[in-house]
């Protein structure tokens, strides 16, 4: 690697090579009489000259620690409040950085069980660069993590993808990206209990700290045990659809003064039915209808999977922590039986001929994700250093046995063809990252560097089995090696003053890619360096109004599977093909926001992606084939106005309403239409209403109802052929002082999630209608055992929420 490639990163880091006197800070640790940390305590700093005037305030962290920055030299009254304890009041003097060390709260004589809950914890909160959806101990906790993501504000589910602002979202767990396909991600998260999720962060324009690749981010923050001791849970569910699906699992937390341990295991076995309908109208050279092909494919998949998640947090010292985590997904069985029938009609819609396809797919795969993270505080300036490393191991083995038989319109067998394939993929992903945070001249700064590398080998051996034995076909077999190296550096600065908040960042990434196909030779080599700026600005006017501006530049790199030129056949006339000439797409996104009382929000949003990678279907009217090609769109853009409202309508009724009015368009080259440029566009809306209900006075019975509607949408050259809408609902009942909870969830009540897609322009007319089991009813049980002090702390937090919010509003 040439040295000049690293010059941009040295320039980024050198931006921070200046020093300035840090602002005064006030810190300490809140503990109880047993030396246990007290999290979520209200820490309020009052003017000594007028103890009724709040100067600043904060809330203690999970370890009891608190930090108040930018404190002027003066005398103050410090007050600490937490339900179940007597108020702690102390007169202090701040001269420079001040450490109060341990502050001990005395338990009050009143019983915590007698506390009356007068306010509720907000479900949604907004900061300068993200929205946080708090779900811990909510009705959603008894479901799985994938269900929580689907119900997160601003998230749209379309054709099995999680979208934000109509774009596919990347999923992170505790700020670590999950390198999985959409199907594998769903499989992993369906085995991860919602009880383990504290919150979901919706990051529309990710800051410079995150990878420049991809679109918006859904970051899952997992729960931690706040109380010393042990607690655990057992969960089980049965999903009834066309075929049954079962899941059982267990989670365990253990905490000491220096260790926080978590482990979760789930076993899933399921039988899935999916029907796909397809239609292609082929045209003659004059533009008249030549023939019509109607397809129906039925697929039954029997799958078993094991998922294991572990987290070990070690407190090495007062300033240093080490965290080790792992997510393991092992699928020993994912076997599919597929039968298809294609009927061919003449222009008069009379049956001309037909063929049938019978296929057996057998898959075995595993995905291992390991993470190590070290963090420490540096000196008295509250600077921090962190370093983390990730290793991801992905392996997938697949065999396919396929037989196609051709018949006349009278049912006589004309011909048959059969083949057998053995495919495998072995991928290693390595990442390493270092990050620094500090306060310089009143600016909160972040800067760091990251390396990520992908080493992947995949291959397919093709065997002709027409003669009854397997004959290797070299021309239809392939081996594909892919290597990707990305070197990145970033800097981010943030400052809050008066009624303004500003955060700006710059990330630089150098990318080196090489893909090599054994059949086609060296097919792809790319080297490039790009800069990715980000900007966030927020202004508050009084207590009720805030205005925001976000901007980001990002990149979408083609996946190595899309670069492989090998053809994957669904049948002899329908195949998918990669493209070694794919280029990365560059996007620019701008968002203007207005929020009223942190309840009503308006987002005016625009993004444009040049050379956006996509999968485009093209029918060859002469050869009667349909190929799905990985290609770059010329551009893809959208304008949208999004309106969201979330609040408690009643003490027992919380609503999250979302409406998006958008115009989407893209342009691409039509390979089978003399390379003409085609524009696909739509103006549409997306409407969603989420209702969370407390159905009993004691809070043990709750429910949720979700409904959405969208009349039209586009994806590449495809367009919705029908409106999409749906209703889902859930109920949760707890017993034995919240130790046992039972849930019932109904998904897609009216069986309307699945809709047909059509690509219709010039001499192209083909449609596709995928119909997986979207309508289902799931019964779940969750039993908790062990130390339940965590539950008591949560209840105390909710009881004192009004005071806590008042203090936060004055920061």
Tab-separated table of C-alpha atoms in Angstrom, residues 72-441:
chain	number	residue	atom	x	y	z
A	72	UNK	CA	-18.727	28.377	36.395
A	73	UNK	CA	-16.629	28.960	39.513
A	74	UNK	CA	-19.149	29.737	42.237
A	75	UNK	CA	-21.007	28.427	45.282
A	76	UNK	CA	-23.944	26.068	44.709
A	77	UNK	CA	-26.433	23.827	46.461
A	78	UNK	CA	-26.303	20.239	45.165
A	79	UNK	CA	-29.493	18.215	45.508
A	80	UNK	CA	-29.888	14.515	44.651
A	81	UNK	CA	-33.376	12.978	44.451
A	82	UNK	CA	-34.446	9.388	44.001
A	83	UNK	CA	-37.742	7.748	44.959
A	84	UNK	CA	-37.369	5.505	48.024
A	85	UNK	CA	-34.498	7.599	49.414
A	86	UNK	CA	-34.258	10.817	51.381
A	87	UNK	CA	-33.219	13.894	49.380
A	88	UNK	CA	-29.457	14.517	49.558
A	89	UNK	CA	-28.640	18.249	49.942
A	90	UNK	CA	-25.133	19.675	50.214
A	91	UNK	CA	-23.590	23.129	49.778
A	92	UNK	CA	-20.516	23.004	47.534
A	93	UNK	CA	-18.007	25.368	45.950
A	94	UNK	CA	-16.670	24.843	42.440
A	95	UNK	CA	-13.135	26.018	41.694
A	96	UNK	CA	-11.893	24.329	38.569
A	97	UNK	CA	-12.689	20.661	37.891
A	98	UNK	CA	-14.385	19.238	40.994
A	99	UNK	CA	-14.791	15.572	41.973
A	100	UNK	CA	-17.296	14.998	44.814
A	101	UNK	CA	-16.522	11.271	44.781
A	102	UNK	CA	-19.166	9.127	46.529
A	103	UNK	CA	-22.503	10.621	47.649
A	104	UNK	CA	-24.545	8.269	49.861
A	105	UNK	CA	-28.357	8.214	49.718
A	106	UNK	CA	-30.268	7.102	52.835
A	107	UNK	CA	-33.287	4.866	52.275
A	108	UNK	CA	-36.511	6.518	53.392
A	109	UNK	CA	-38.861	4.898	55.885
A	110	UNK	CA	-41.731	4.693	53.411
A	111	UNK	CA	-42.162	1.469	51.498
A	112	UNK	CA	-41.382	1.663	47.785
A	113	UNK	CA	-44.471	-0.441	46.999
A	114	UNK	CA	-46.630	2.419	48.283
A	115	UNK	CA	-45.312	4.928	45.746
A	116	UNK	CA	-48.018	6.217	43.409
A	117	UNK	CA	-46.913	6.455	39.796
A	118	UNK	CA	-47.921	9.927	38.600
A	119	UNK	CA	-46.025	10.143	35.338
A	120	UNK	CA	-44.832	7.817	32.606
A	121	UNK	CA	-41.450	7.392	31.006
A	122	UNK	CA	-41.440	8.893	27.488
A	123	UNK	CA	-41.420	6.229	24.790
A	124	UNK	CA	-39.697	8.429	22.191
A	125	UNK	CA	-36.962	11.049	22.617
A	126	UNK	CA	-35.079	13.192	20.087
A	127	UNK	CA	-31.465	14.419	20.145
A	128	UNK	CA	-29.411	16.384	17.646
A	129	UNK	CA	-28.561	13.394	15.422
A	130	UNK	CA	-31.043	10.609	16.256
A	131	UNK	CA	-34.417	9.496	17.622
A	132	UNK	CA	-34.469	6.968	20.481
A	133	UNK	CA	-37.354	4.511	20.884
A	134	UNK	CA	-37.367	3.254	24.505
A	135	UNK	CA	-38.938	-0.204	24.765
A	136	UNK	CA	-37.499	-1.645	27.986
A	137	UNK	CA	-40.232	-3.225	30.156
A	138	UNK	CA	-42.875	-2.269	27.578
A	139	UNK	CA	-45.537	-4.393	25.892
A	140	UNK	CA	-43.073	-5.041	23.070
A	141	UNK	CA	-40.492	-6.607	25.397
A	142	UNK	CA	-42.194	-9.987	25.354
A	143	UNK	CA	-41.809	-10.255	21.574
A	144	UNK	CA	-38.581	-10.699	19.659
A	145	UNK	CA	-36.134	-8.033	18.516
A	146	UNK	CA	-37.261	-8.149	14.893
A	147	UNK	CA	-40.828	-7.320	15.916
A	148	UNK	CA	-39.523	-4.328	17.871
A	149	UNK	CA	-37.637	-3.033	14.822
A	150	UNK	CA	-40.767	-3.339	12.671
A	151	UNK	CA	-42.677	-1.175	15.166
A	152	UNK	CA	-39.983	1.455	15.634
A	153	UNK	CA	-41.120	4.986	14.678
A	154	UNK	CA	-40.124	5.937	11.124
A	155	UNK	CA	-39.451	2.329	10.060
A	156	UNK	CA	-41.265	0.982	7.003
A	157	UNK	CA	-41.372	-2.740	6.199
A	158	UNK	CA	-41.672	-3.425	2.463
A	159	UNK	CA	-41.051	-6.733	0.678
A	160	UNK	CA	-39.133	-8.088	3.679
A	161	UNK	CA	-36.836	-5.052	4.000
A	162	UNK	CA	-36.562	-2.556	6.856
A	163	UNK	CA	-36.691	0.950	5.387
A	164	UNK	CA	-36.119	4.447	6.809
A	165	UNK	CA	-37.139	7.355	4.599
A	166	UNK	CA	-37.935	4.701	1.959
A	167	UNK	CA	-34.312	3.470	1.892
A	168	UNK	CA	-32.905	0.167	3.246
A	169	UNK	CA	-31.532	0.577	6.781
A	170	UNK	CA	-28.399	-0.999	8.259
A	171	UNK	CA	-28.826	-2.734	11.607
A	172	UNK	CA	-26.307	-2.311	14.420
A	173	UNK	CA	-26.211	-3.921	17.873
A	174	UNK	CA	-24.539	-1.702	20.484
A	175	UNK	CA	-22.894	0.346	17.700
A	176	UNK	CA	-21.541	-2.773	15.948
A	177	UNK	CA	-22.778	-3.430	12.428
A	178	UNK	CA	-24.491	-6.761	11.758
A	179	UNK	CA	-23.118	-8.209	8.504
A	180	UNK	CA	-26.081	-10.316	7.406
A	181	UNK	CA	-28.497	-10.530	4.505
A	182	UNK	CA	-32.080	-9.386	5.117
A	183	UNK	CA	-33.272	-12.980	5.590
A	184	UNK	CA	-30.374	-13.918	7.891
A	185	UNK	CA	-30.870	-10.738	9.907
A	186	UNK	CA	-34.530	-11.561	10.418
A	187	UNK	CA	-33.605	-15.096	11.456
A	188	UNK	CA	-31.053	-13.820	14.014
A	189	UNK	CA	-33.277	-11.138	15.542
A	190	UNK	CA	-36.306	-13.417	15.736
A	191	UNK	CA	-34.194	-15.553	18.073
A	192	UNK	CA	-33.175	-12.572	20.237
A	193	UNK	CA	-35.791	-11.842	22.899
A	194	UNK	CA	-37.193	-8.327	23.108
A	195	UNK	CA	-36.638	-8.520	26.864
A	196	UNK	CA	-32.954	-7.939	26.121
A	197	UNK	CA	-33.559	-4.689	24.207
A	198	UNK	CA	-33.344	-1.386	26.070
A	199	UNK	CA	-33.944	0.939	23.117
A	200	UNK	CA	-33.633	1.373	19.353
A	201	UNK	CA	-31.863	4.416	17.922
A	202	UNK	CA	-33.107	5.680	14.547
A	203	UNK	CA	-30.208	7.527	12.877
A	204	UNK	CA	-31.370	8.962	9.572
A	205	UNK	CA	-28.065	10.689	8.723
A	206	UNK	CA	-25.327	8.781	10.610
A	207	UNK	CA	-22.492	10.876	12.130
A	208	UNK	CA	-18.873	10.654	10.980
A	209	UNK	CA	-18.095	7.996	13.601
A	210	UNK	CA	-20.129	5.416	11.678
A	211	UNK	CA	-19.181	3.752	8.398
A	212	UNK	CA	-19.853	5.945	5.370
A	213	UNK	CA	-21.385	2.965	3.600
A	214	UNK	CA	-25.114	2.338	3.578
A	215	UNK	CA	-28.136	4.413	4.415
A	216	UNK	CA	-29.808	5.085	7.723
A	217	UNK	CA	-29.048	3.056	10.855
A	218	UNK	CA	-31.187	1.147	13.340
A	219	UNK	CA	-28.981	0.723	16.411
A	220	UNK	CA	-30.223	-1.799	18.988
A	221	UNK	CA	-29.090	-0.960	22.540
A	222	UNK	CA	-29.249	-4.000	24.802
A	223	UNK	CA	-30.335	-3.936	28.453
A	224	UNK	CA	-27.944	-4.306	31.363
A	225	UNK	CA	-28.512	-5.594	34.845
A	226	UNK	CA	-28.410	-2.580	37.186
A	227	UNK	CA	-28.533	-4.448	40.477
A	228	UNK	CA	-25.850	-6.654	41.958
A	229	UNK	CA	-26.868	-10.296	41.800
A	230	UNK	CA	-28.428	-12.668	39.308
A	231	UNK	CA	-31.611	-12.747	37.305
A	232	UNK	CA	-32.772	-14.885	34.412
A	233	UNK	CA	-35.700	-15.754	32.202
A	234	UNK	CA	-37.215	-18.540	30.137
A	235	UNK	CA	-39.276	-17.874	27.020
A	236	UNK	CA	-41.251	-19.944	24.554
A	237	UNK	CA	-43.528	-19.144	21.623
A	238	UNK	CA	-45.722	-20.916	19.119
A	239	UNK	CA	-46.578	-19.175	15.849
A	240	UNK	CA	-49.572	-20.443	13.919
A	241	UNK	CA	-49.645	-19.710	10.196
A	242	UNK	CA	-50.051	-22.133	7.276
A	243	UNK	CA	-47.334	-24.202	8.955
A	244	UNK	CA	-46.226	-24.070	12.627
A	245	UNK	CA	-43.160	-22.310	14.007
A	246	UNK	CA	-41.727	-22.834	17.512
A	247	UNK	CA	-39.133	-21.025	19.584
A	248	UNK	CA	-37.681	-21.607	23.060
A	249	UNK	CA	-34.957	-19.657	24.782
A	250	UNK	CA	-33.376	-18.447	27.965
A	251	UNK	CA	-31.546	-15.296	29.098
A	252	UNK	CA	-29.281	-14.808	32.116
A	253	UNK	CA	-27.806	-11.706	33.763
A	254	UNK	CA	-25.196	-11.660	36.509
A	255	UNK	CA	-23.632	-8.575	38.086
A	256	UNK	CA	-20.970	-7.945	40.693
A	257	UNK	CA	-19.046	-4.769	41.476
A	258	UNK	CA	-16.617	-5.471	38.631
A	259	UNK	CA	-18.524	-7.758	36.247
A	260	UNK	CA	-21.710	-7.463	34.228
A	261	UNK	CA	-22.471	-10.712	32.392
A	262	UNK	CA	-25.247	-11.597	29.975
A	263	UNK	CA	-26.015	-14.711	27.950
A	264	UNK	CA	-29.001	-15.545	25.766
A	265	UNK	CA	-29.760	-18.724	23.816
A	266	UNK	CA	-32.660	-19.470	21.480
A	267	UNK	CA	-33.664	-22.500	19.480
A	268	UNK	CA	-36.029	-22.034	16.546
A	269	UNK	CA	-37.686	-24.618	14.378
A	270	UNK	CA	-40.109	-23.557	11.691
A	271	UNK	CA	-41.858	-24.700	8.565
A	272	UNK	CA	-42.480	-21.910	6.037
A	273	UNK	CA	-44.697	-21.901	2.969
A	274	UNK	CA	-44.213	-19.416	0.157
A	275	UNK	CA	-45.987	-19.067	-3.175
A	276	UNK	CA	-44.596	-16.958	-6.024
A	277	UNK	CA	-46.668	-15.958	-9.035
A	278	UNK	CA	-45.038	-14.545	-12.157
A	279	UNK	CA	-46.202	-13.281	-15.494
A	280	UNK	CA	-44.259	-12.293	-18.616
A	281	UNK	CA	-45.765	-10.921	-21.816
A	282	UNK	CA	-43.327	-11.376	-24.705
A	283	UNK	CA	-43.593	-9.108	-27.767
A	284	UNK	CA	-42.772	-9.569	-31.441
A	285	UNK	CA	-40.500	-7.048	-33.268
A	286	UNK	CA	-43.551	-5.037	-34.360
A	287	UNK	CA	-44.676	-4.591	-30.758
A	288	UNK	CA	-47.543	-7.066	-30.821
A	289	UNK	CA	-48.081	-9.743	-28.170
A	290	UNK	CA	-46.184	-12.894	-29.116
A	291	UNK	CA	-46.869	-15.080	-26.079
A	292	UNK	CA	-47.724	-14.946	-22.391
A	293	UNK	CA	-45.970	-17.032	-19.743
A	294	UNK	CA	-47.610	-17.591	-16.354
A	295	UNK	CA	-45.514	-19.027	-13.511
A	296	UNK	CA	-46.457	-20.468	-10.146
A	297	UNK	CA	-43.817	-21.674	-7.705
A	298	UNK	CA	-44.553	-23.245	-4.327
A	299	UNK	CA	-41.763	-23.488	-1.786
A	300	UNK	CA	-41.805	-25.277	1.557
A	301	UNK	CA	-38.792	-24.716	3.805
A	302	UNK	CA	-38.020	-26.600	6.996
A	303	UNK	CA	-35.466	-24.756	9.081
A	304	UNK	CA	-33.714	-25.214	12.409
A	305	UNK	CA	-31.465	-22.589	13.965
A	306	UNK	CA	-29.570	-21.914	17.168
A	307	UNK	CA	-28.657	-18.379	18.250
A	308	UNK	CA	-26.379	-17.437	21.128
A	309	UNK	CA	-25.577	-13.931	22.359
A	310	UNK	CA	-23.160	-13.130	25.168
A	311	UNK	CA	-21.812	-9.937	26.733
A	312	UNK	CA	-19.126	-9.679	29.421
A	313	UNK	CA	-18.412	-6.207	30.819
A	314	UNK	CA	-15.365	-5.982	33.105
A	315	UNK	CA	-14.627	-2.952	35.297
A	316	UNK	CA	-10.824	-2.941	35.292
A	317	UNK	CA	-10.509	0.228	37.362
A	318	UNK	CA	-12.440	3.358	38.210
A	319	UNK	CA	-11.639	4.658	34.720
A	320	UNK	CA	-11.237	1.583	32.519
A	321	UNK	CA	-13.657	-1.027	31.196
A	322	UNK	CA	-13.370	-4.053	28.932
A	323	UNK	CA	-16.309	-5.573	27.078
A	324	UNK	CA	-16.382	-8.895	25.216
A	325	UNK	CA	-19.422	-9.935	23.191
A	326	UNK	CA	-20.460	-12.585	20.693
A	327	UNK	CA	-23.451	-13.278	18.474
A	328	UNK	CA	-23.602	-16.741	16.971
A	329	UNK	CA	-26.178	-17.985	14.487
A	330	UNK	CA	-25.973	-21.629	13.448
A	331	UNK	CA	-28.448	-23.086	10.959
A	332	UNK	CA	-27.789	-26.811	10.550
A	333	UNK	CA	-30.876	-27.296	8.417
A	334	UNK	CA	-32.703	-25.115	5.905
A	335	UNK	CA	-34.124	-27.546	3.370
A	336	UNK	CA	-36.570	-26.415	0.698
A	337	UNK	CA	-38.806	-28.377	-1.642
A	338	UNK	CA	-39.890	-26.351	-4.675
A	339	UNK	CA	-42.371	-27.232	-7.348
A	340	UNK	CA	-43.197	-24.917	-10.215
A	341	UNK	CA	-45.439	-24.829	-13.238
A	342	UNK	CA	-45.105	-22.487	-16.224
A	343	UNK	CA	-47.926	-22.268	-18.738
A	344	UNK	CA	-47.238	-20.755	-22.165
A	345	UNK	CA	-50.125	-19.130	-24.056
A	346	UNK	CA	-50.340	-17.868	-27.632
A	347	UNK	CA	-51.582	-14.333	-28.494
A	348	UNK	CA	-55.176	-15.634	-28.413
A	349	UNK	CA	-54.590	-16.804	-24.808
A	350	UNK	CA	-54.811	-20.466	-25.796
A	351	UNK	CA	-52.496	-22.913	-23.990
A	352	UNK	CA	-49.583	-23.728	-26.257
A	353	UNK	CA	-47.326	-25.764	-23.942
A	354	UNK	CA	-46.101	-25.960	-20.385
A	355	UNK	CA	-43.218	-27.131	-18.272
A	356	UNK	CA	-42.840	-28.112	-14.621
A	357	UNK	CA	-39.875	-27.649	-12.287
A	358	UNK	CA	-39.113	-29.737	-9.205
A	359	UNK	CA	-36.203	-28.703	-7.048
A	360	UNK	CA	-34.649	-29.667	-3.736
A	361	UNK	CA	-32.458	-27.120	-1.911
A	362	UNK	CA	-30.409	-28.067	1.155
A	363	UNK	CA	-28.561	-25.403	3.139
A	364	UNK	CA	-26.299	-25.414	6.169
A	365	UNK	CA	-24.695	-22.238	7.444
A	366	UNK	CA	-23.262	-20.366	10.391
A	367	UNK	CA	-22.476	-16.765	11.196
A	368	UNK	CA	-20.131	-15.902	14.059
A	369	UNK	CA	-19.661	-12.316	15.263
A	370	UNK	CA	-17.075	-11.548	17.990
A	371	UNK	CA	-16.291	-8.146	19.504
A	372	UNK	CA	-13.773	-6.817	22.028
A	373	UNK	CA	-14.032	-3.233	23.287
A	374	UNK	CA	-11.732	-1.399	25.694
A	375	UNK	CA	-12.430	2.112	27.014
A	376	UNK	CA	-10.736	4.361	29.561
A	377	UNK	CA	-10.885	7.930	30.853
A	378	UNK	CA	-7.843	10.133	30.371
A	379	UNK	CA	-6.891	12.664	33.024
A	380	UNK	CA	-9.225	15.217	34.589
A	381	UNK	CA	-10.475	16.698	31.305
A	382	UNK	CA	-12.999	13.873	30.874
A	383	UNK	CA	-11.244	12.724	27.702
A	384	UNK	CA	-11.754	9.080	26.763
A	385	UNK	CA	-10.006	6.521	24.607
A	386	UNK	CA	-11.594	3.378	23.241
A	387	UNK	CA	-10.441	0.587	20.977
A	388	UNK	CA	-12.428	-2.259	19.539
A	389	UNK	CA	-11.910	-5.207	17.241
A	390	UNK	CA	-14.471	-7.350	15.425
A	391	UNK	CA	-14.233	-10.682	13.679
A	392	UNK	CA	-17.086	-12.084	11.615
A	393	UNK	CA	-17.020	-15.590	10.172
A	394	UNK	CA	-19.697	-16.522	7.630
A	395	UNK	CA	-20.087	-19.910	5.975
A	396	UNK	CA	-22.879	-21.257	3.800
A	397	UNK	CA	-23.107	-24.591	1.983
A	398	UNK	CA	-25.916	-25.348	-0.477
A	399	UNK	CA	-26.862	-28.130	-2.830
A	400	UNK	CA	-29.622	-28.033	-5.436
A	401	UNK	CA	-31.172	-30.902	-7.378
A	402	UNK	CA	-33.469	-29.692	-10.193
A	403	UNK	CA	-35.603	-31.431	-12.808
A	404	UNK	CA	-37.538	-29.678	-15.582
A	405	UNK	CA	-40.102	-31.506	-17.728
A	406	UNK	CA	-41.696	-30.085	-20.893
A	407	UNK	CA	-45.223	-30.980	-22.003
A	408	UNK	CA	-47.476	-30.278	-24.967
A	409	UNK	CA	-50.834	-28.554	-24.477
A	410	UNK	CA	-52.415	-32.024	-24.362
A	411	UNK	CA	-50.113	-33.137	-21.537
A	412	UNK	CA	-47.674	-35.324	-23.532
A	413	UNK	CA	-44.073	-35.310	-22.252
A	414	UNK	CA	-41.819	-33.690	-24.860
A	415	UNK	CA	-38.455	-33.404	-23.120
A	416	UNK	CA	-36.755	-33.126	-19.748
A	417	UNK	CA	-33.590	-31.628	-18.331
A	418	UNK	CA	-31.958	-32.033	-14.922
A	419	UNK	CA	-28.863	-30.775	-13.117
A	420	UNK	CA	-27.234	-30.785	-9.687
A	421	UNK	CA	-25.181	-27.970	-8.129
A	422	UNK	CA	-22.915	-27.676	-5.101
A	423	UNK	CA	-22.378	-24.101	-3.893
A	424	UNK	CA	-20.376	-22.736	-0.972
A	425	UNK	CA	-19.385	-19.391	0.447
A	426	UNK	CA	-16.694	-18.796	3.073
A	427	UNK	CA	-16.223	-15.214	4.255
A	428	UNK	CA	-14.004	-13.610	6.896
A	429	UNK	CA	-14.531	-9.987	7.946
A	430	UNK	CA	-12.052	-8.128	10.174
A	431	UNK	CA	-12.491	-4.657	11.657
A	432	UNK	CA	-10.446	-2.601	14.088
A	433	UNK	CA	-11.223	0.889	15.378
A	434	UNK	CA	-9.800	3.442	17.817
A	435	UNK	CA	-11.761	6.467	19.065
A	436	UNK	CA	-10.892	9.505	21.196
A	437	UNK	CA	-13.274	11.959	22.832
A	438	UNK	CA	-12.330	15.174	24.571
A	439	UNK	CA	-13.480	18.717	25.279
A	440	UNK	CA	-11.390	21.374	23.564
A	441	UNK	CA	-12.203	25.066	23.906
